[in-house]
PDB file of C-alpha atoms in Angstrom:
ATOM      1  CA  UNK A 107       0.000   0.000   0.000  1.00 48.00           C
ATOM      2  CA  UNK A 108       2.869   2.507   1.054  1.00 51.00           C
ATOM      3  CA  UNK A 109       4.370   1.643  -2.584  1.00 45.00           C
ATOM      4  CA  UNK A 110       1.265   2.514  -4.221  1.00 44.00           C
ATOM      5  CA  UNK A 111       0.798   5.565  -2.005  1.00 51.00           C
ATOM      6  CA  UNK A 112       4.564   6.060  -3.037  1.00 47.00           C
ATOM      7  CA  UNK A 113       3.681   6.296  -6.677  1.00 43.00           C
ATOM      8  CA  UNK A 114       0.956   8.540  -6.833  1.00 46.00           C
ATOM      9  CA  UNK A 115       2.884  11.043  -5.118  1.00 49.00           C
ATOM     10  CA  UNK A 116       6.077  10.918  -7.345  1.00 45.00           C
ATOM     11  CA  UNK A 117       4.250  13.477  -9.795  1.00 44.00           C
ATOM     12  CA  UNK A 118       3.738  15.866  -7.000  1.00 46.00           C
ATOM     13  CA  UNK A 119       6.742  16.077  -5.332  1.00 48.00           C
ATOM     14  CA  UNK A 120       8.657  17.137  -9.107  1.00 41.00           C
ATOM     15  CA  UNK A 121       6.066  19.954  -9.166  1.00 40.00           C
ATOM     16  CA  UNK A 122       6.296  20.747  -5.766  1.00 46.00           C
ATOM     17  CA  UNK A 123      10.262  20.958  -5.234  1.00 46.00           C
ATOM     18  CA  UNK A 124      10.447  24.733  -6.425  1.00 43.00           C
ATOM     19  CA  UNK A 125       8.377  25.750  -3.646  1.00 44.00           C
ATOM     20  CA  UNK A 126       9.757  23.179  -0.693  1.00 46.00           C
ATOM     21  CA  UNK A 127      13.719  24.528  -1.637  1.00 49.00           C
ATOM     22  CA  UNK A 128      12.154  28.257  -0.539  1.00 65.00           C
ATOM     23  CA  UNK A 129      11.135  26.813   2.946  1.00 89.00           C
ATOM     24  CA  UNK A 130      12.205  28.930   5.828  1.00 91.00           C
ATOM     25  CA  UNK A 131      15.109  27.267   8.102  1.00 93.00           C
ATOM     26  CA  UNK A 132      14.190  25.121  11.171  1.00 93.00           C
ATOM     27  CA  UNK A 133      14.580  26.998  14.390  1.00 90.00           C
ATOM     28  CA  UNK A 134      17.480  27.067  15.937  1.00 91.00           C
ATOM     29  CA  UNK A 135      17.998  26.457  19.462  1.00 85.00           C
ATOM     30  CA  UNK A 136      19.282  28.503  22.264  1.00 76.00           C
ATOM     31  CA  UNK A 137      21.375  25.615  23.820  1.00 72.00           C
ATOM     32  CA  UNK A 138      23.271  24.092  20.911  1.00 79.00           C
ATOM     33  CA  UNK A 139      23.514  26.547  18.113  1.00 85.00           C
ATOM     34  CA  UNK A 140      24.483  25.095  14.227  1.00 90.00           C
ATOM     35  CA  UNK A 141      25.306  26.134  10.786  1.00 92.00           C
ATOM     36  CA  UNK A 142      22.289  27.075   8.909  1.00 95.00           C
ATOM     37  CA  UNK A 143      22.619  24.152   6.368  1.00 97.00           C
ATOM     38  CA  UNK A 144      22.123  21.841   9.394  1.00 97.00           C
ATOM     39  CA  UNK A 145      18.573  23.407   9.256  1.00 97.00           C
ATOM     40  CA  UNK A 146      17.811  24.189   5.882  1.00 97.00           C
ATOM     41  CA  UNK A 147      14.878  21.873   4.497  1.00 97.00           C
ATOM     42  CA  UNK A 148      15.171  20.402   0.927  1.00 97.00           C
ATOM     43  CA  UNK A 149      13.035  18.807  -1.288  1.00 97.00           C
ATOM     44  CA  UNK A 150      13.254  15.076  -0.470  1.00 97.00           C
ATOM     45  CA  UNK A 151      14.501  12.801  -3.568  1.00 97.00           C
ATOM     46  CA  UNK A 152      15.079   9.411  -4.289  1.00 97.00           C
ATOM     47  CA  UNK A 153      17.660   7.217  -4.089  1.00 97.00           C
ATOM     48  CA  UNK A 154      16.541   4.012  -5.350  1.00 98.00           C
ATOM     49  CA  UNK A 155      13.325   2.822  -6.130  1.00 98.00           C
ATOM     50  CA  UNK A 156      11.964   2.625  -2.499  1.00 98.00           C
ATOM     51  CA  UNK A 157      14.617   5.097  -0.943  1.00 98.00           C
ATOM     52  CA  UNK A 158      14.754   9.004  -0.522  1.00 98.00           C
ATOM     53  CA  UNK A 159      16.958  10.949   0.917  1.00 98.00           C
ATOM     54  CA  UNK A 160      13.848  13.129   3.351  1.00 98.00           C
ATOM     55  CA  UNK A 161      16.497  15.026   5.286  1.00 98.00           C
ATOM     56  CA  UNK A 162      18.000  18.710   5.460  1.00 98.00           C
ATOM     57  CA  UNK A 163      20.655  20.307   3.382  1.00 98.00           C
ATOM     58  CA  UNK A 164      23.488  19.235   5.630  1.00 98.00           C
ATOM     59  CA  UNK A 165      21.878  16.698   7.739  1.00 98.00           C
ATOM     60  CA  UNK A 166      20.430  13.264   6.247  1.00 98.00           C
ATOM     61  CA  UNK A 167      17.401  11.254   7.143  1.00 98.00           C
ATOM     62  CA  UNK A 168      16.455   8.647   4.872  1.00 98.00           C
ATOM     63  CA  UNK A 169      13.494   6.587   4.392  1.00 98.00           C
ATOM     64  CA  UNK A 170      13.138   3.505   3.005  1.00 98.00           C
ATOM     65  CA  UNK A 171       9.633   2.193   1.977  1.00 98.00           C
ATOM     66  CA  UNK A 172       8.348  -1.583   2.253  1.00 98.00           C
ATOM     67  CA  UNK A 173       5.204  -3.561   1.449  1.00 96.00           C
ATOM     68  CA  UNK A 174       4.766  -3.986   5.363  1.00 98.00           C
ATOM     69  CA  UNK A 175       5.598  -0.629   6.401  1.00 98.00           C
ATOM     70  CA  UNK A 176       8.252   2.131   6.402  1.00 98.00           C
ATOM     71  CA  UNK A 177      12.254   2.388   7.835  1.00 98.00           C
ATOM     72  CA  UNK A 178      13.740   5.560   8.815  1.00 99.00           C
ATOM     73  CA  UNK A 179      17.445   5.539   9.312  1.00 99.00           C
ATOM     74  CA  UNK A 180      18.330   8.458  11.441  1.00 98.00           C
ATOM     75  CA  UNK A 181      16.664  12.529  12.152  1.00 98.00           C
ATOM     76  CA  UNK A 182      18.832  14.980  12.174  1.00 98.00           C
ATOM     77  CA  UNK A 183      17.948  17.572  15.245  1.00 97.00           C
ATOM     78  CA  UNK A 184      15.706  17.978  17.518  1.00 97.00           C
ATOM     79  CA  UNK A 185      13.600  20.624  15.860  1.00 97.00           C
ATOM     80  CA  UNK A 186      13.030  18.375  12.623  1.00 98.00           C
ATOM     81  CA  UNK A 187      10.287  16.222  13.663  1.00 98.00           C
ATOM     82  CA  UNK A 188       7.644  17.687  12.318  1.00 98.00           C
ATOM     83  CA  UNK A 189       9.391  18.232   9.252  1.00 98.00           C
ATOM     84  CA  UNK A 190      10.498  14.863   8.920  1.00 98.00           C
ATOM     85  CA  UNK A 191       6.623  13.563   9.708  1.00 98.00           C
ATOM     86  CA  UNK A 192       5.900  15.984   6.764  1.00 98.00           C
ATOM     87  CA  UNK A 193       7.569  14.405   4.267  1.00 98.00           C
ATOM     88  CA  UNK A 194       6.183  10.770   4.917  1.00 98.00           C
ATOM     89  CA  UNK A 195       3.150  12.386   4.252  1.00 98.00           C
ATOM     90  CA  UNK A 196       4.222  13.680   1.082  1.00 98.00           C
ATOM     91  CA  UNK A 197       5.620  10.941  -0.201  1.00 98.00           C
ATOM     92  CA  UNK A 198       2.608   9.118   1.432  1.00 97.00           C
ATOM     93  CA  UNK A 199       3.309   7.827   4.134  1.00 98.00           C
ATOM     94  CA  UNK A 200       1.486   8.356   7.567  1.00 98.00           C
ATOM     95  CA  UNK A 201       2.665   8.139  10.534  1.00 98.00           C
ATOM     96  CA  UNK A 202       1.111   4.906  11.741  1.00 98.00           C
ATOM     97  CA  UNK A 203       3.059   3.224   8.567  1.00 98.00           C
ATOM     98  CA  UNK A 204       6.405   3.927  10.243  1.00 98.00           C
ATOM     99  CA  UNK A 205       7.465   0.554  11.837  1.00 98.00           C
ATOM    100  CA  UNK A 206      10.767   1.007  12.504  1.00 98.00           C
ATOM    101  CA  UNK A 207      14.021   4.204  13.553  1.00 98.00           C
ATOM    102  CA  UNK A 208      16.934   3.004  12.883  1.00 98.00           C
ATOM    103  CA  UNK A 209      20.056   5.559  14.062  1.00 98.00           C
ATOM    104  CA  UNK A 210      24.035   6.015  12.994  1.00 98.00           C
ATOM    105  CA  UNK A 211      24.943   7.153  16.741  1.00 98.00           C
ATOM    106  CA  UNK A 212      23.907   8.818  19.808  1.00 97.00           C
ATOM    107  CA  UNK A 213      24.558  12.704  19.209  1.00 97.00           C
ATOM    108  CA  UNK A 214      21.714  15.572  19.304  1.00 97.00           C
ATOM    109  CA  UNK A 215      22.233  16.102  15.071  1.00 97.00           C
ATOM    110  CA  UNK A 216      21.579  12.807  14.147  1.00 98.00           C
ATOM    111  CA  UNK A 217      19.208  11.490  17.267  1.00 98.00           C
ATOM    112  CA  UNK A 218      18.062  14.801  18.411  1.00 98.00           C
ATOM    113  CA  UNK A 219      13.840  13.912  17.204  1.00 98.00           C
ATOM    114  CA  UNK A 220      13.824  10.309  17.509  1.00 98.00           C
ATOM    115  CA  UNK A 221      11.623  10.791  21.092  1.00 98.00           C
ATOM    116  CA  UNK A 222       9.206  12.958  19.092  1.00 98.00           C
ATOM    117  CA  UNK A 223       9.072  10.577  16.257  1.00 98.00           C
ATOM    118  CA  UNK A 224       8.804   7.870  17.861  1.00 98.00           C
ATOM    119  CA  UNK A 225       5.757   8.714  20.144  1.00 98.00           C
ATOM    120  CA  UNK A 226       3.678  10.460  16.884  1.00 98.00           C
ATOM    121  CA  UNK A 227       3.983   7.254  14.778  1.00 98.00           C
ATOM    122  CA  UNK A 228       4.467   4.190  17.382  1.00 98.00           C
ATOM    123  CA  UNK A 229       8.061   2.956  15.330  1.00 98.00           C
ATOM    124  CA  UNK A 230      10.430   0.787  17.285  1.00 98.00           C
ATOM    125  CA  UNK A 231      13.536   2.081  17.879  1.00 98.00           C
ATOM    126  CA  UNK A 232      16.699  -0.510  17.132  1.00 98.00           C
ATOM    127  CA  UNK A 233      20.052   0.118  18.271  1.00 98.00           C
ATOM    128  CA  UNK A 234      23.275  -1.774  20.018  1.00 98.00           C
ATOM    129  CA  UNK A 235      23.394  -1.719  23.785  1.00 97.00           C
ATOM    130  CA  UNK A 236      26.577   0.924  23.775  1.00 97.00           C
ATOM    131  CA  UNK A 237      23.866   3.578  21.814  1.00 98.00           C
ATOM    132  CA  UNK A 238      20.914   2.106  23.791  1.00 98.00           C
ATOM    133  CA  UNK A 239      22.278   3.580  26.952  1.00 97.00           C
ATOM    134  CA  UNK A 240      23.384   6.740  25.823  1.00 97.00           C
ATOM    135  CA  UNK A 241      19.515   7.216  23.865  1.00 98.00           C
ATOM    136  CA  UNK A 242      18.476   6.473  26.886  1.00 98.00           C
ATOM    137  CA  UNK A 243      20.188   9.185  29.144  1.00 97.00           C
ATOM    138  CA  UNK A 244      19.410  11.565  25.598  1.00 97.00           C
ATOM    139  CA  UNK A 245      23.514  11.991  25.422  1.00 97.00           C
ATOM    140  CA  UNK A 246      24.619  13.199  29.199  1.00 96.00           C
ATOM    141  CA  UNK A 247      27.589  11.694  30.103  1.00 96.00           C
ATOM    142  CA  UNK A 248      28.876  11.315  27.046  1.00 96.00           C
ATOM    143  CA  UNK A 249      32.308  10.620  26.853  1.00 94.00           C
ATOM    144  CA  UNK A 250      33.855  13.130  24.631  1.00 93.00           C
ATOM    145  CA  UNK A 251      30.953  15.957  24.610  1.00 90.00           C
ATOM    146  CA  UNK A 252      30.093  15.863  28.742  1.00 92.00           C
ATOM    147  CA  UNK A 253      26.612  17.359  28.757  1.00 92.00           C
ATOM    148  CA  UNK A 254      26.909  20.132  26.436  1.00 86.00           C
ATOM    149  CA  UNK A 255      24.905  18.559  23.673  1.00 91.00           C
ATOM    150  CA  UNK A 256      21.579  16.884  25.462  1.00 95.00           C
ATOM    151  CA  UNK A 257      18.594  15.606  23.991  1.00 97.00           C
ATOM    152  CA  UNK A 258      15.192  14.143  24.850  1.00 97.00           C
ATOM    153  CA  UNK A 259      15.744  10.540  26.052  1.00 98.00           C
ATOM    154  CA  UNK A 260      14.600   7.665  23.818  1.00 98.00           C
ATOM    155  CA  UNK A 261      14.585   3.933  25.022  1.00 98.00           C
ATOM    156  CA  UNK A 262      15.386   1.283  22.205  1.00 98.00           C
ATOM    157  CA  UNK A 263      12.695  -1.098  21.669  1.00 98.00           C
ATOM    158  CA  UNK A 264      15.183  -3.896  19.811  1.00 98.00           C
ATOM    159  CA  UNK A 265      18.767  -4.104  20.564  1.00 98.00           C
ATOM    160  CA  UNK A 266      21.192  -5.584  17.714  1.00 98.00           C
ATOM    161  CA  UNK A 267      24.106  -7.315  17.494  1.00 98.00           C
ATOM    162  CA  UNK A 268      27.131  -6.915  15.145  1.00 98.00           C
ATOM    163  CA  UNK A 269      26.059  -8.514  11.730  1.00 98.00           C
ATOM    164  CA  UNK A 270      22.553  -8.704  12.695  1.00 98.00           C
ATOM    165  CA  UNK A 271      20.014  -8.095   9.885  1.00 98.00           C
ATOM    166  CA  UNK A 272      16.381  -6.249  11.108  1.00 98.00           C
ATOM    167  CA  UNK A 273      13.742  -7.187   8.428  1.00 98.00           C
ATOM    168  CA  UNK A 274      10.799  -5.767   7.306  1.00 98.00           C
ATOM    169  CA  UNK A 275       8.380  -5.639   4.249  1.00 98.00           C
ATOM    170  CA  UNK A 276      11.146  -8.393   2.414  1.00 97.00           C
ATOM    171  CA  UNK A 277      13.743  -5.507   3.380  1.00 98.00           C
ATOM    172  CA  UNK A 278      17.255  -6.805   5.518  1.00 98.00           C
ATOM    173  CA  UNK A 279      18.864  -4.051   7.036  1.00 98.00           C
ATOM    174  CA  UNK A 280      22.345  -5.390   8.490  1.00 98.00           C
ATOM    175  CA  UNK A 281      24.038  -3.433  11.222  1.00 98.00           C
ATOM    176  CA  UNK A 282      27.248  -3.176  11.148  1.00 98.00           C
ATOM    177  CA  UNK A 283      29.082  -2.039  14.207  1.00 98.00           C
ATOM    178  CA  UNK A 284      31.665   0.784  13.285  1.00 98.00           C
ATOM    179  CA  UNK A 285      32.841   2.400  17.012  1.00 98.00           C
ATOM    180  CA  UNK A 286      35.726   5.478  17.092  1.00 98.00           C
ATOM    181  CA  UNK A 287      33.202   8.505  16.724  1.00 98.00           C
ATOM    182  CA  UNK A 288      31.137   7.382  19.383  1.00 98.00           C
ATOM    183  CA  UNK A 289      31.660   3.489  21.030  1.00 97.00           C
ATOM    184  CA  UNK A 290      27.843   2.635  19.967  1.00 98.00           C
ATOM    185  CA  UNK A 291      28.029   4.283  16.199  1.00 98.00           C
ATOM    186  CA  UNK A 292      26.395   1.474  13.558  1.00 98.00           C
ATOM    187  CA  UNK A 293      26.452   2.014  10.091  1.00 98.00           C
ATOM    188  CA  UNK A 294      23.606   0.153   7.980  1.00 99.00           C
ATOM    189  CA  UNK A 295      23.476  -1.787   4.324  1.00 99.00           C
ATOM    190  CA  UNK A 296      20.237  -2.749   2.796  1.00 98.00           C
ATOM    191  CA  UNK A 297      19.673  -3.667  -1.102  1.00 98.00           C
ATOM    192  CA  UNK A 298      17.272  -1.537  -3.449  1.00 98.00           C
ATOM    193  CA  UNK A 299      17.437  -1.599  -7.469  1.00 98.00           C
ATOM    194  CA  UNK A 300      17.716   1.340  -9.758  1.00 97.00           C
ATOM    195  CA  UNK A 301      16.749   1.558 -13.253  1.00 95.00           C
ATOM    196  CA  UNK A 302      16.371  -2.411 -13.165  1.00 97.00           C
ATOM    197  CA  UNK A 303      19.694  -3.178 -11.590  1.00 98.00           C
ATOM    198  CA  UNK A 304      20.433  -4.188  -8.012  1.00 98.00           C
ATOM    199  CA  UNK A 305      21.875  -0.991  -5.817  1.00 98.00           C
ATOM    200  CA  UNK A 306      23.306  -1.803  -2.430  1.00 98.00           C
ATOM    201  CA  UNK A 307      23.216   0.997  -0.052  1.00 98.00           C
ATOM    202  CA  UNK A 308      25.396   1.944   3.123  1.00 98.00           C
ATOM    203  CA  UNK A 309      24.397   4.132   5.299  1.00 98.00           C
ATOM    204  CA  UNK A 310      27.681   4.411   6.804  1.00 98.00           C
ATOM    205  CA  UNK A 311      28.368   6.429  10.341  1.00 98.00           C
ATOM    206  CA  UNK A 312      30.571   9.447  10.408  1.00 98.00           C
ATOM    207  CA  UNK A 313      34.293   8.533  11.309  1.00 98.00           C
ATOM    208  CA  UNK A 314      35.741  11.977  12.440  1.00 98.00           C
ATOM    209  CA  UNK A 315      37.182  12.595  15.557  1.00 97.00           C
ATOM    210  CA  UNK A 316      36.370  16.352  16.597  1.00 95.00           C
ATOM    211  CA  UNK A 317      38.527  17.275  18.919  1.00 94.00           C
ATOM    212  CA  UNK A 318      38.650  13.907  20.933  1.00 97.00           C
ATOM    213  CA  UNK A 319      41.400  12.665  23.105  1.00 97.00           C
ATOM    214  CA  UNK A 320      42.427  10.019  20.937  1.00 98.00           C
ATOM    215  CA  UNK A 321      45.841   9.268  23.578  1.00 97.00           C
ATOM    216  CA  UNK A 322      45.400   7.796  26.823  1.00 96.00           C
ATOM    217  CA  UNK A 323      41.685   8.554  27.308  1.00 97.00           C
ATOM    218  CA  UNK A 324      40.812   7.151  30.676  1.00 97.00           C
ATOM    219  CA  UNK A 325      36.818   6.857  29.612  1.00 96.00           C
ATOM    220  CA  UNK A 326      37.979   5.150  26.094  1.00 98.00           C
ATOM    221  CA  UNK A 327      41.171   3.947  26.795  1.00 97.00           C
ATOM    222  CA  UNK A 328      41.143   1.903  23.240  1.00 98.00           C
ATOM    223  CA  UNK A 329      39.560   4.656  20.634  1.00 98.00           C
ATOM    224  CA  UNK A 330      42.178   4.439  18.079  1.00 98.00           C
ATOM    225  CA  UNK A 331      42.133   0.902  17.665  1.00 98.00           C
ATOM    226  CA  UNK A 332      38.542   0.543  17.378  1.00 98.00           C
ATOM    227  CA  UNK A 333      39.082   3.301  14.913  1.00 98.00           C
ATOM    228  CA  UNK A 334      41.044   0.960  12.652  1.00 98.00           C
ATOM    229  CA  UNK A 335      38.875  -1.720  12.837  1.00 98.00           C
ATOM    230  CA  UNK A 336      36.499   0.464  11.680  1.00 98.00           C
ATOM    231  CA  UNK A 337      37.791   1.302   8.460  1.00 98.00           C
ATOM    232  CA  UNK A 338      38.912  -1.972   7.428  1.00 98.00           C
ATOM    233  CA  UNK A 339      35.149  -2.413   8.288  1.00 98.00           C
ATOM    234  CA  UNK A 340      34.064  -0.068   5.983  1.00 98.00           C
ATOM    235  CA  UNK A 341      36.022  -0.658   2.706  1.00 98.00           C
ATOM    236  CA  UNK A 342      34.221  -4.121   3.174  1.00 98.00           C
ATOM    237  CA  UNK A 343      30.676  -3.024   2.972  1.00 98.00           C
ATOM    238  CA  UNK A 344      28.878  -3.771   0.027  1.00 98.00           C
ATOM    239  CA  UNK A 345      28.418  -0.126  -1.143  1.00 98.00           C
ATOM    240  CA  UNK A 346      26.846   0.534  -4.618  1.00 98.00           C
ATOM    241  CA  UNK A 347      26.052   3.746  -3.237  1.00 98.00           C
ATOM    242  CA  UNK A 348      27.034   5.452   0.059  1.00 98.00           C
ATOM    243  CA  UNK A 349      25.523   7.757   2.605  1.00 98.00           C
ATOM    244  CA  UNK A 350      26.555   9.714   5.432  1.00 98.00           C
ATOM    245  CA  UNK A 351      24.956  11.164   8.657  1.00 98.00           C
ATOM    246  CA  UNK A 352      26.561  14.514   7.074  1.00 98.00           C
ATOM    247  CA  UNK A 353      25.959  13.952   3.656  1.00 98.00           C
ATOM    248  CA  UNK A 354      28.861  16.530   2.054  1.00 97.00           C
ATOM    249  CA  UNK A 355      31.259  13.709   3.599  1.00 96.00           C
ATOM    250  CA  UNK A 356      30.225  11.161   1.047  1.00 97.00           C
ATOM    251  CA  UNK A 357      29.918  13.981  -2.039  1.00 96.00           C
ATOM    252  CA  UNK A 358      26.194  14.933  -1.765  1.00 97.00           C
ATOM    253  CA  UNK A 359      24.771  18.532  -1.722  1.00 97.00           C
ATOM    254  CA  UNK A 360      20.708  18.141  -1.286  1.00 97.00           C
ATOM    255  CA  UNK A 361      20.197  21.163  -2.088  1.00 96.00           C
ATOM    256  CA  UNK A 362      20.909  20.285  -5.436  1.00 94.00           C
ATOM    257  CA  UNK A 363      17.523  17.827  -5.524  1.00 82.00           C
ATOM    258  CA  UNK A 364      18.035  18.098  -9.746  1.00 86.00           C
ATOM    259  CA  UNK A 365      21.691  16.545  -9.061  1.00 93.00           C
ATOM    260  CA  UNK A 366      22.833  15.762  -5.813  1.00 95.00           C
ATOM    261  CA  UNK A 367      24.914  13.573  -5.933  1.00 95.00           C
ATOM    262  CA  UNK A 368      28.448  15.509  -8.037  1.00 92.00           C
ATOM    263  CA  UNK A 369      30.621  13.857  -6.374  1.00 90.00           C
ATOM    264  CA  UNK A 370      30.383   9.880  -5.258  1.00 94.00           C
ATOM    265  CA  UNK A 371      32.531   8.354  -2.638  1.00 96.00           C
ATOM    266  CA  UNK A 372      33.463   4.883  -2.331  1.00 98.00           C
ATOM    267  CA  UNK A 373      33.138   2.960   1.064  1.00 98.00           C
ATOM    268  CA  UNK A 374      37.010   2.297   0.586  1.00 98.00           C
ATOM    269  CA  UNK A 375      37.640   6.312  -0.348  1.00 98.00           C
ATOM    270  CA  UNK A 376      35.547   7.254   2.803  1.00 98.00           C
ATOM    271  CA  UNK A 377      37.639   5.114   4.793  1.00 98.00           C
ATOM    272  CA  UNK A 378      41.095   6.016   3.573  1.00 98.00           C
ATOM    273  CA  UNK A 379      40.394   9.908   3.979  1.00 98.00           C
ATOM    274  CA  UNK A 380      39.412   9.141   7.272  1.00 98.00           C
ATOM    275  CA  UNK A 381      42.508   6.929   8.444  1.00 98.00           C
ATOM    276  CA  UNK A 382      44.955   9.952   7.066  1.00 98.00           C
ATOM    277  CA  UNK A 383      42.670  12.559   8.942  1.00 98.00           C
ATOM    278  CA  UNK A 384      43.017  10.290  11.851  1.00 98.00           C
ATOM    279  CA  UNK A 385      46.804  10.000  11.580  1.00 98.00           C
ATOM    280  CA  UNK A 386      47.543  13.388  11.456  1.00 98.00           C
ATOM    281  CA  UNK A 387      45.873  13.997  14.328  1.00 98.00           C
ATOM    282  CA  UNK A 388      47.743  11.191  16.116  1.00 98.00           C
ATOM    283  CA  UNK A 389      50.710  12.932  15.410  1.00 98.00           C
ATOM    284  CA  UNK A 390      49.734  16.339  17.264  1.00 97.00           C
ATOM    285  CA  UNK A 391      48.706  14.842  19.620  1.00 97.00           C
ATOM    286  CA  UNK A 392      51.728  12.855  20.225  1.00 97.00           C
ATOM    287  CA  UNK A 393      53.903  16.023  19.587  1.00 96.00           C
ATOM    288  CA  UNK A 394      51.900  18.044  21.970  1.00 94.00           C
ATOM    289  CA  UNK A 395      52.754  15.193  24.513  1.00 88.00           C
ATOM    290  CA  UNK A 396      57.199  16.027  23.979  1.00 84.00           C
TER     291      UNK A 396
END
């Protein structure tokens, strides 16, 4: 029924992108100020046949349709909620057809509405137990950020383990744990088709490290080894096409619904630039150490 819905709505949303790209930007918020493209709505657009990209300019949130119901893999802030509920409708889905929130990690851009959406449509919220507890206190105590970037708690309905596919609708979605930017970050691969062909899609976590302690941190004494693993990880994946929590790091600009995708990364590209970034950042901090 959602595909159906899905269909009929394709027209529309072509006719009514002019008008969506001159949407005002979300509010910000007094506690945690961002960069406007963080709030800037965008037309949504697809990615594969049963896939669009229903997030912000610099934030992503994608949904994924099914013949049982709808996924949505991560929400961007707190403040996007009701845009995000929005455009399910446009693209026809209501909010009782949302099963199931799926999440990349446990920080106020990318889990910041999952409460909200998760008590206006009913979805089950998956995660691993490292995220689960850090949903749960909505990011105090977080290792690297303290409590300067809270958010309103959300308990996870189904915990996952590593390799463990969540199915809906004929739809496997396989976590993949990826830990560095935050010890419960998951990054998520699910198959689509395209113009007739298979397309396998990673939704792969961010793997900066912004101003962490990356030497002798008492509270993660082992973050640049799970680092590592995490990129050998991720040049693994089975990546037709990548994603990103922040979509510039994988070479998308939404704003660009006609063409937004100028510049595609590889899983294995994505990776590598992230192993040199974390390198060099090794080495000041080992030099700041003499």
């Amino acid at each position: 029924m959602i595909l159906l819905r899905a269909l009929a709505t394709a027209c529309c949303m072509l006719l009514a992108a002019t008008a969506l790209a001159a949407e005002p930007l979300l509010p910000q918020l007094k506690a945690y100020t961002t960069r406007d493209s963080w709030r800037q709505p965008v037309p949504p657009f697809r990615l594969g046949d049963n896939s669009w990209y229903i997030g912000t300019e610099g934030l992503s949130s994608v949904l994924v349709m099914t013949a049982q119901g709808a996924v949505l893999i991560d929400g961007g802030l707190p403040q996007a909620a009701e845009l995000l509920l929005q455009r399910m409708r446009e693209l026809g889905v209501q909010p009782g057809d949302l099963k199931l929130i799926l999440h990349s990690h446990a920080h106020i851009d990318h889990a910041g509405p999952l409460a909200q959406l998760k008590r206006a449509t009913g979805a089950r919220v998956v995660g691993n137990a490292e995220s689960a507890v850090l949903l749960a206190r909505g990011g105090s105590d977080d290792i690297h950020l303290g409590e300067g970037l809270t958010f309103p708690p959300v308990s996870v309905d189904r915990t996952v383990m590593d390799g463990e596919a969540v199915e809906l609708g004929g739809v496997r979605f396989t976590a993949h744990f990826t830990p560095g930017h935050t010890p419960g970050s998951t990054s998520w691969t699910w198959d689509d088709r395209r113009e007739g062909k298979l397309l396998r899609i990673a939704y792969v976590d961010s793997l900066s490290a912004p101003g962490y302690r990356l030497l002798g941190n008492p509270r993660y004494p082992n973050i640049a080894d799970d680092y590592r693993r995490t990129f050998a990880i991720v040049r693994t994946l089975p990546c037709d096409l990548l994603l990103t929590p922040h979509p510039d790091q994988s070479g998308w600009t939404p704003a660009a619904t006609a063409a937004p995708h100028p510049q595609p990364t590889t899983c294995r590209d994505y990776a590598d630039g992230a192993e040199r970034d974390l390198d060099t950042e090794l080495r000041k901090q080992r030099e700041a150490k003499r």
